[in-house]
Amino acid sequence: MLAIDDPPADPMATLLDGRSLAAAIEQRLLAVITAGLPLAARPPGLAVLRVGDDPASGVYVANKEKACSRVGIRNLGAHLAADTAAAAVLEQIQRLNANPQVDGILLQLPLPASLEEGPLLMAIDPDKDADGLHTLNLGRLLKGEPGPRSCTPAGVMALLAAAGVDLAGKRAVVVGRSILVGQPMALMLQAANATVSVAHSRTRDLAALTRQAEVLVVAAGQPRMIGAEHVTPGAVVVDVGIHRQPEGGLCGDVRFEEVEPIASAISPVPGGVGPMTVAMLLVNTVLAWCRRHGVDGAVLEDLLV
Ligand code: NDP
């Protein structure tokens, strides 16, 4: 268990290694799928729907497809042209909703500017909502009811749990209030009995607030904005941000080299939250398959708050 009340005795922060945890979760998924196949008589199916040619999305979709094939999830996705009309995307979603081979549907964001994401996300069958972004599923999270969870914050929770971070009674600060990350993150931390503050672009004296955090989750989408001046010694720091640097390579929202020496634990970029987001997408899909076919998915349920 990490003692985040006291400054760490060891000056090296624990690395919240999403790559190895995601690999361990994939092993659990593989075991559940292998055991459930005779009963279900078909593998789980995930449809990643991509519209247009956003280059970053191309990389993310390829990573998701590779992860599916590693654990035995059938990839039933489609790639539609950037000028596809909203009605045609909607029709595609309705076809996937009706397809009994499909357990999870993910509409890869961002969409081309001509398409409005809200109505399309709402058209996904909430029980096939692999991204956990449907209004009904966000409501289920708010009420503490079971359902698919937003993948990125669920991945952060799994990283914290695997590192033995006990959140009960801890002061947590989330930087960012998006529906994709910040808001569901705050709800999940609160559900784990942390006392949560949410910061955003209008927050005054951000550093004074973040320095109160025993657990700091940064999802602001601002490259390297959080430095040593924002972090109290011994804090657990999770960096959700991911940015391609002009000089090559990736960075997060946190200046890792400054914060790592004072944090008790920190997630790297890459290799922290990113692989966990993909792992939780697979978990949502496989749990939906388990529910449809009466397969025992209990070994996965502790991964969702
Ligand atoms: P958004 O741009 O939708 O939201 C950013 C949030 O941060 C907003 O609430 C914004 O405030 C707040 N913010 C922006 N600037 C500041 C600032 N200077 N101080 C305090 N708050 C600020 O981004 P997302 O939530 O979609 O994503 C956040 C980051 O996480 C991005 O870098 C994204 O690429 C990454 N990401 C990574 C994933 C992964 O798997 N690793 C998955 C999803 C996202 P306001 O509301 O006032 O505008």
Short mmCIF file of C-alpha atoms and ligand atoms in Angstrom, two decimals:
data_model
loop_
_atom_site.label_atom_id
_atom_site.label_comp_id
_atom_site.label_asym_id
_atom_site.label_seq_id
_atom_site.Cartn_x
_atom_site.Cartn_y
_atom_site.Cartn_z
CA MET A 1 0.00 0.00 0.00
CA LEU A 2 1.37 3.48 -0.83
CA ALA A 3 1.48 5.76 2.18
CA ILE A 4 0.57 9.03 0.47
CA ASP A 5 0.08 10.80 3.81
CA ASP A 6 3.85 10.76 4.38
CA PRO A 7 6.59 11.92 2.04
CA PRO A 8 8.04 8.88 0.27
CA ALA A 9 11.08 7.35 1.96
CA ASP A 10 12.33 6.27 -1.47
CA PRO A 11 12.96 9.30 -3.69
CA MET A 12 11.96 7.35 -6.82
CA ALA A 13 8.24 7.50 -7.54
CA THR A 14 6.40 4.26 -8.27
CA LEU A 15 5.71 4.12 -11.99
CA LEU A 16 2.02 3.55 -12.74
CA ASP A 17 2.79 1.21 -15.62
CA GLY A 18 -0.30 1.02 -17.84
CA ARG A 19 1.41 -1.11 -20.44
CA SER A 20 2.06 -4.04 -18.12
CA LEU A 21 -1.31 -3.72 -16.34
CA ALA A 22 -3.12 -3.67 -19.70
CA ALA A 23 -1.20 -6.82 -20.70
CA ALA A 24 -2.30 -8.53 -17.46
CA ILE A 25 -5.93 -7.50 -18.09
CA GLU A 26 -5.68 -8.92 -21.62
CA GLN A 27 -4.67 -12.26 -20.08
CA ARG A 28 -7.79 -12.16 -17.89
CA LEU A 29 -9.94 -11.31 -20.93
CA LEU A 30 -8.43 -14.15 -22.91
CA ALA A 31 -9.22 -16.59 -20.08
CA VAL A 32 -12.85 -15.37 -19.79
CA ILE A 33 -13.37 -15.59 -23.55
CA THR A 34 -11.80 -19.05 -23.82
CA ALA A 35 -13.92 -20.37 -20.93
CA GLY A 36 -17.12 -18.79 -22.27
CA LEU A 37 -16.83 -19.73 -25.95
CA PRO A 38 -18.57 -23.13 -25.70
CA LEU A 39 -21.60 -21.47 -24.07
CA ALA A 40 -21.73 -18.37 -26.26
CA ALA A 41 -20.92 -20.25 -29.48
CA ARG A 42 -19.37 -17.10 -30.93
CA PRO A 43 -16.54 -14.75 -29.93
CA PRO A 44 -17.24 -11.25 -28.59
CA GLY A 45 -17.57 -8.63 -31.34
CA LEU A 46 -16.49 -4.98 -31.28
CA ALA A 47 -17.33 -2.49 -34.03
CA VAL A 48 -15.07 0.56 -34.15
CA LEU A 49 -16.73 3.00 -36.50
CA ARG A 50 -14.37 5.55 -38.02
CA VAL A 51 -15.57 8.41 -40.21
CA GLY A 52 -13.02 10.41 -42.21
CA ASP A 53 -9.25 10.42 -42.02
CA ASP A 54 -8.13 12.16 -38.84
CA PRO A 55 -4.52 10.85 -38.67
CA ALA A 56 -4.35 10.45 -34.87
CA SER A 57 -7.62 8.47 -34.98
CA GLY A 58 -6.03 6.15 -37.53
CA VAL A 59 -3.33 5.21 -34.99
CA TYR A 60 -5.86 4.81 -32.14
CA VAL A 61 -8.19 2.62 -34.23
CA ALA A 62 -5.29 0.42 -35.36
CA ASN A 63 -4.23 -0.03 -31.68
CA LYS A 64 -7.77 -1.02 -30.70
CA GLU A 65 -8.02 -3.49 -33.60
CA LYS A 66 -4.67 -5.08 -32.68
CA ALA A 67 -5.75 -5.41 -29.03
CA CYS A 68 -9.00 -7.09 -30.15
CA SER A 69 -7.13 -9.67 -32.17
CA ARG A 70 -4.73 -10.42 -29.26
CA VAL A 71 -7.60 -11.47 -26.97
CA GLY A 72 -9.93 -13.05 -29.52
CA ILE A 73 -12.51 -10.29 -29.99
CA ARG A 74 -13.89 -10.13 -33.55
CA ASN A 75 -13.40 -6.75 -35.16
CA LEU A 76 -16.60 -5.78 -36.98
CA GLY A 77 -15.77 -2.12 -37.58
CA ALA A 78 -16.13 0.07 -40.65
CA HIS A 79 -14.31 3.06 -42.08
CA LEU A 80 -16.64 5.56 -43.75
CA ALA A 81 -15.58 8.41 -46.04
CA ALA A 82 -15.28 11.91 -44.56
CA ASP A 83 -18.21 13.17 -46.66
CA THR A 84 -20.63 10.46 -45.44
CA ALA A 85 -24.01 12.05 -44.59
CA ALA A 86 -25.25 11.95 -40.99
CA ALA A 87 -28.20 9.77 -42.07
CA ALA A 88 -25.84 7.15 -43.50
CA VAL A 89 -23.72 7.07 -40.32
CA LEU A 90 -26.93 6.73 -38.31
CA GLU A 91 -28.06 3.85 -40.51
CA GLN A 92 -24.71 2.12 -39.97
CA ILE A 93 -25.08 2.50 -36.19
CA GLN A 94 -28.62 1.08 -36.33
CA ARG A 95 -27.37 -1.89 -38.35
CA LEU A 96 -24.70 -2.56 -35.71
CA ASN A 97 -27.30 -2.19 -32.91
CA ALA A 98 -29.39 -4.89 -34.61
CA ASN A 99 -26.45 -7.21 -35.42
CA PRO A 100 -26.41 -10.08 -32.87
CA GLN A 101 -22.66 -10.62 -33.49
CA VAL A 102 -21.86 -7.14 -32.10
CA ASP A 103 -21.42 -6.62 -28.34
CA GLY A 104 -19.68 -3.24 -28.40
CA ILE A 105 -19.87 -0.20 -30.67
CA LEU A 106 -17.43 2.68 -30.56
CA LEU A 107 -17.78 5.82 -32.65
CA GLN A 108 -14.22 7.10 -32.97
CA LEU A 109 -13.99 10.83 -32.20
CA PRO A 110 -13.37 13.44 -33.49
CA LEU A 111 -15.88 13.27 -36.34
CA PRO A 112 -15.52 15.41 -39.47
CA ALA A 113 -16.78 18.98 -38.80
CA SER A 114 -19.94 18.36 -40.86
CA LEU A 115 -21.22 15.73 -38.39
CA GLU A 116 -22.71 16.42 -34.96
CA GLU A 117 -21.47 13.82 -32.46
CA GLY A 118 -24.30 14.12 -29.87
CA PRO A 119 -27.17 12.53 -31.83
CA LEU A 120 -24.89 9.81 -33.22
CA LEU A 121 -23.56 8.84 -29.77
CA MET A 122 -27.15 8.78 -28.48
CA ALA A 123 -28.16 6.40 -31.30
CA ILE A 124 -25.82 3.66 -30.00
CA ASP A 125 -27.68 0.95 -28.05
CA PRO A 126 -26.68 1.80 -24.42
CA ASP A 127 -25.96 -1.87 -23.72
CA LYS A 128 -23.49 -1.94 -26.66
CA ASP A 129 -21.89 1.40 -25.70
CA ALA A 130 -18.26 0.24 -25.47
CA ASP A 131 -17.04 3.77 -24.69
CA GLY A 132 -19.51 4.38 -21.85
CA LEU A 133 -20.37 7.83 -23.24
CA HIS A 134 -24.10 7.36 -23.84
CA THR A 135 -26.19 9.68 -21.65
CA LEU A 136 -27.85 6.67 -20.02
CA ASN A 137 -24.49 5.18 -19.07
CA LEU A 138 -23.19 8.48 -17.70
CA GLY A 139 -26.41 8.57 -15.64
CA ARG A 140 -25.75 5.00 -14.46
CA LEU A 141 -22.27 6.09 -13.33
CA LEU A 142 -23.76 9.08 -11.49
CA LYS A 143 -26.21 6.80 -9.68
CA GLY A 144 -23.68 4.03 -8.99
CA GLU A 145 -25.60 1.54 -11.14
CA PRO A 146 -23.75 -1.09 -13.20
CA GLY A 147 -23.12 -0.39 -16.88
CA PRO A 148 -20.29 0.21 -19.32
CA ARG A 149 -17.93 2.84 -17.91
CA SER A 150 -16.03 5.62 -19.72
CA CYS A 151 -12.81 3.91 -20.69
CA THR A 152 -10.15 6.50 -19.83
CA PRO A 153 -11.28 7.31 -16.27
CA ALA A 154 -12.04 3.62 -15.65
CA GLY A 155 -8.48 2.90 -16.78
CA VAL A 156 -7.13 5.48 -14.32
CA MET A 157 -9.11 3.86 -11.49
CA ALA A 158 -7.70 0.45 -12.40
CA LEU A 159 -4.14 1.85 -12.42
CA LEU A 160 -4.64 3.39 -8.97
CA ALA A 161 -6.18 0.19 -7.60
CA ALA A 162 -3.34 -1.95 -8.98
CA ALA A 163 -0.80 0.32 -7.25
CA GLY A 164 -2.66 -0.10 -3.94
CA VAL A 165 -3.66 3.56 -3.68
CA ASP A 166 -6.42 3.70 -1.08
CA LEU A 167 -8.63 6.62 -2.11
CA ALA A 168 -11.00 6.68 0.86
CA GLY A 169 -10.81 10.06 2.58
CA LYS A 170 -8.04 11.33 0.29
CA ARG A 171 -8.10 14.76 -1.32
CA ALA A 172 -8.23 14.33 -5.10
CA VAL A 173 -8.05 17.07 -7.72
CA VAL A 174 -9.02 16.51 -11.35
CA VAL A 175 -7.78 19.10 -13.85
CA GLY A 176 -10.30 19.13 -16.71
CA ARG A 177 -14.08 18.81 -16.81
CA SER A 178 -14.81 17.21 -20.18
CA ILE A 179 -17.55 14.61 -20.56
CA LEU A 180 -14.94 12.26 -22.03
CA VAL A 181 -12.50 12.36 -19.10
CA GLY A 182 -12.75 14.98 -16.33
CA GLN A 183 -16.41 14.65 -15.29
CA PRO A 184 -16.63 10.83 -15.16
CA MET A 185 -13.18 10.79 -13.50
CA ALA A 186 -14.46 13.02 -10.69
CA LEU A 187 -17.53 10.80 -10.24
CA MET A 188 -15.43 7.64 -10.06
CA LEU A 189 -13.00 9.12 -7.51
CA GLN A 190 -15.97 10.29 -5.45
CA ALA A 191 -17.53 6.83 -5.65
CA ALA A 192 -14.25 5.53 -4.17
CA ASN A 193 -14.76 7.97 -1.26
CA ALA A 194 -12.14 10.55 -2.22
CA THR A 195 -12.98 14.21 -1.61
CA VAL A 196 -12.83 15.64 -5.11
CA SER A 197 -12.27 19.10 -6.59
CA VAL A 198 -12.50 19.74 -10.33
CA ALA A 199 -10.38 22.45 -11.95
CA HIS A 200 -10.92 23.95 -15.40
CA SER A 201 -9.72 26.80 -17.57
CA ARG A 202 -11.45 29.41 -15.39
CA THR A 203 -10.03 28.12 -12.10
CA ARG A 204 -8.11 30.84 -10.25
CA ASP A 205 -4.70 29.94 -8.81
CA LEU A 206 -4.61 26.42 -10.15
CA ALA A 207 -1.32 25.63 -8.39
CA ALA A 208 -2.78 26.47 -4.95
CA LEU A 209 -5.60 24.00 -5.60
CA THR A 210 -3.49 21.21 -7.11
CA ARG A 211 -0.96 21.46 -4.26
CA GLN A 212 -3.77 20.32 -1.93
CA ALA A 213 -4.11 17.09 -3.90
CA GLU A 214 -2.96 13.77 -2.49
CA VAL A 215 -4.14 12.32 -5.81
CA LEU A 216 -3.86 14.56 -8.87
CA VAL A 217 -5.36 13.55 -12.23
CA VAL A 218 -4.49 15.87 -15.09
CA ALA A 219 -6.68 15.87 -18.21
CA ALA A 220 -6.40 19.43 -19.49
CA GLY A 221 -5.08 18.73 -22.97
CA GLN A 222 -2.25 21.28 -22.44
CA PRO A 223 1.25 19.95 -23.15
CA ARG A 224 3.51 19.94 -20.07
CA MET A 225 1.41 22.50 -18.15
CA ILE A 226 1.79 20.84 -14.71
CA GLY A 227 5.19 21.17 -13.03
CA ALA A 228 6.76 20.80 -9.61
CA GLU A 229 5.07 24.01 -8.42
CA HIS A 230 1.66 22.30 -8.79
CA VAL A 231 2.44 19.15 -6.82
CA THR A 232 2.74 18.47 -3.11
CA PRO A 233 5.53 16.05 -2.11
CA GLY A 234 4.24 12.48 -1.91
CA ALA A 235 1.24 13.01 -4.20
CA VAL A 236 0.08 10.38 -6.68
CA VAL A 237 0.01 11.98 -10.15
CA VAL A 238 -1.85 10.55 -13.14
CA ASP A 239 -1.22 12.18 -16.52
CA VAL A 240 -4.06 11.63 -18.99
CA GLY A 241 -2.82 14.11 -21.61
CA ILE A 242 -1.18 12.89 -24.77
CA HIS A 243 0.46 15.15 -27.33
CA ARG A 244 2.69 14.69 -30.32
CA GLN A 245 5.72 16.97 -29.90
CA PRO A 246 6.96 19.04 -32.85
CA GLU A 247 10.47 17.61 -32.31
CA GLY A 248 9.05 14.06 -32.37
CA GLY A 249 7.87 11.75 -29.59
CA LEU A 250 4.95 12.08 -27.21
CA CYS A 251 4.43 14.09 -24.04
CA GLY A 252 1.66 14.49 -21.51
CA ASP A 253 0.14 17.39 -19.58
CA VAL A 254 2.76 16.89 -16.82
CA ARG A 255 6.47 17.78 -16.88
CA PHE A 256 7.43 14.24 -15.89
CA GLU A 257 11.09 14.96 -15.16
CA GLU A 258 10.14 17.70 -12.66
CA VAL A 259 7.27 15.92 -10.95
CA GLU A 260 8.63 12.37 -10.75
CA PRO A 261 11.23 13.20 -8.06
CA ILE A 262 8.59 14.59 -5.68
CA ALA A 263 5.60 12.33 -6.40
CA SER A 264 5.07 9.00 -4.63
CA ALA A 265 3.66 7.54 -7.86
CA ILE A 266 3.29 8.85 -11.40
CA SER A 267 2.02 7.58 -14.76
CA PRO A 268 4.33 8.01 -17.76
CA VAL A 269 3.37 9.19 -21.25
CA PRO A 270 3.40 7.04 -23.29
CA GLY A 271 2.77 3.79 -21.42
CA GLY A 272 0.46 5.04 -18.67
CA VAL A 273 -3.20 5.85 -19.24
CA GLY A 274 -3.22 5.24 -23.01
CA PRO A 275 -2.93 1.41 -22.93
CA MET A 276 -5.45 1.32 -20.05
CA THR A 277 -8.05 3.14 -22.16
CA VAL A 278 -7.81 0.40 -24.79
CA ALA A 279 -7.92 -2.35 -22.13
CA MET A 280 -11.11 -0.92 -20.61
CA LEU A 281 -12.75 -0.76 -24.03
CA LEU A 282 -12.16 -4.51 -24.32
CA VAL A 283 -13.46 -5.05 -20.77
CA ASN A 284 -16.72 -3.21 -21.57
CA THR A 285 -17.13 -5.31 -24.73
CA VAL A 286 -16.40 -8.65 -23.10
CA LEU A 287 -18.68 -7.92 -20.12
CA ALA A 288 -21.52 -7.11 -22.57
CA TRP A 289 -20.87 -10.46 -24.31
CA CYS A 290 -20.88 -12.25 -20.93
CA ARG A 291 -24.25 -10.69 -20.03
CA ARG A 292 -25.81 -11.64 -23.38
CA HIS A 293 -24.75 -15.26 -23.13
CA GLY A 294 -24.78 -15.93 -19.39
CA VAL A 295 -20.97 -16.29 -19.36
CA ASP A 296 -19.27 -15.75 -15.99
CA GLY A 297 -17.40 -12.42 -16.17
CA ALA A 298 -17.00 -11.97 -12.41
CA VAL A 299 -13.19 -11.84 -12.62
CA LEU A 300 -13.51 -8.65 -14.70
CA GLU A 301 -16.14 -6.85 -12.65
CA ASP A 302 -13.73 -5.48 -10.04
CA LEU A 303 -12.14 -3.47 -12.89
CA LEU A 304 -15.24 -1.26 -13.19
CA VAL A 305 -16.10 1.19 -10.39
P1 NDP B 1 -10.94 18.65 -23.64
O1 NDP B 1 -10.21 19.66 -24.46
O2 NDP B 1 -12.31 18.23 -24.04
O3 NDP B 1 -11.05 19.19 -22.13
C1 NDP B 1 -9.96 19.81 -21.49
C2 NDP B 1 -10.39 20.29 -20.13
O4 NDP B 1 -9.27 20.87 -19.50
C3 NDP B 1 -11.50 21.34 -20.16
O5 NDP B 1 -12.42 21.11 -19.12
C4 NDP B 1 -10.74 22.65 -19.93
O6 NDP B 1 -11.49 23.63 -19.22
C5 NDP B 1 -9.58 22.20 -19.05
N1 NDP B 1 -8.44 23.05 -19.23
C6 NDP B 1 -7.87 23.47 -20.38
N2 NDP B 1 -6.83 24.29 -20.13
C7 NDP B 1 -6.74 24.39 -18.80
C8 NDP B 1 -5.90 25.13 -17.92
N3 NDP B 1 -4.90 25.91 -18.40
N4 NDP B 1 -6.09 25.02 -16.61
C9 NDP B 1 -7.08 24.23 -16.10
N5 NDP B 1 -7.92 23.52 -16.89
C10 NDP B 1 -7.75 23.61 -18.21
O7 NDP B 1 -9.97 17.41 -23.52
P2 NDP B 1 -10.26 15.86 -23.13
O8 NDP B 1 -10.84 15.82 -21.77
O9 NDP B 1 -10.96 15.20 -24.24
O10 NDP B 1 -8.76 15.30 -23.11
C11 NDP B 1 -7.80 15.80 -22.25
C12 NDP B 1 -6.43 15.26 -22.63
O11 NDP B 1 -6.45 13.86 -22.46
C13 NDP B 1 -6.03 15.50 -24.08
O12 NDP B 1 -4.63 15.70 -24.12
C14 NDP B 1 -6.39 14.20 -24.76
O13 NDP B 1 -5.58 13.96 -25.91
C15 NDP B 1 -6.06 13.23 -23.67
N6 NDP B 1 -6.77 11.97 -23.76
C16 NDP B 1 -6.04 10.85 -23.57
C17 NDP B 1 -6.62 9.63 -23.61
C18 NDP B 1 -5.78 8.45 -23.37
O14 NDP B 1 -6.22 7.33 -23.62
N7 NDP B 1 -4.56 8.61 -22.83
C19 NDP B 1 -8.04 9.46 -23.89
C20 NDP B 1 -8.77 10.70 -23.96
C21 NDP B 1 -8.14 11.91 -23.92
P3 NDP B 1 -12.86 24.30 -19.80
O15 NDP B 1 -13.92 23.27 -19.56
O16 NDP B 1 -13.03 25.50 -18.97
O17 NDP B 1 -12.61 24.57 -21.25
#
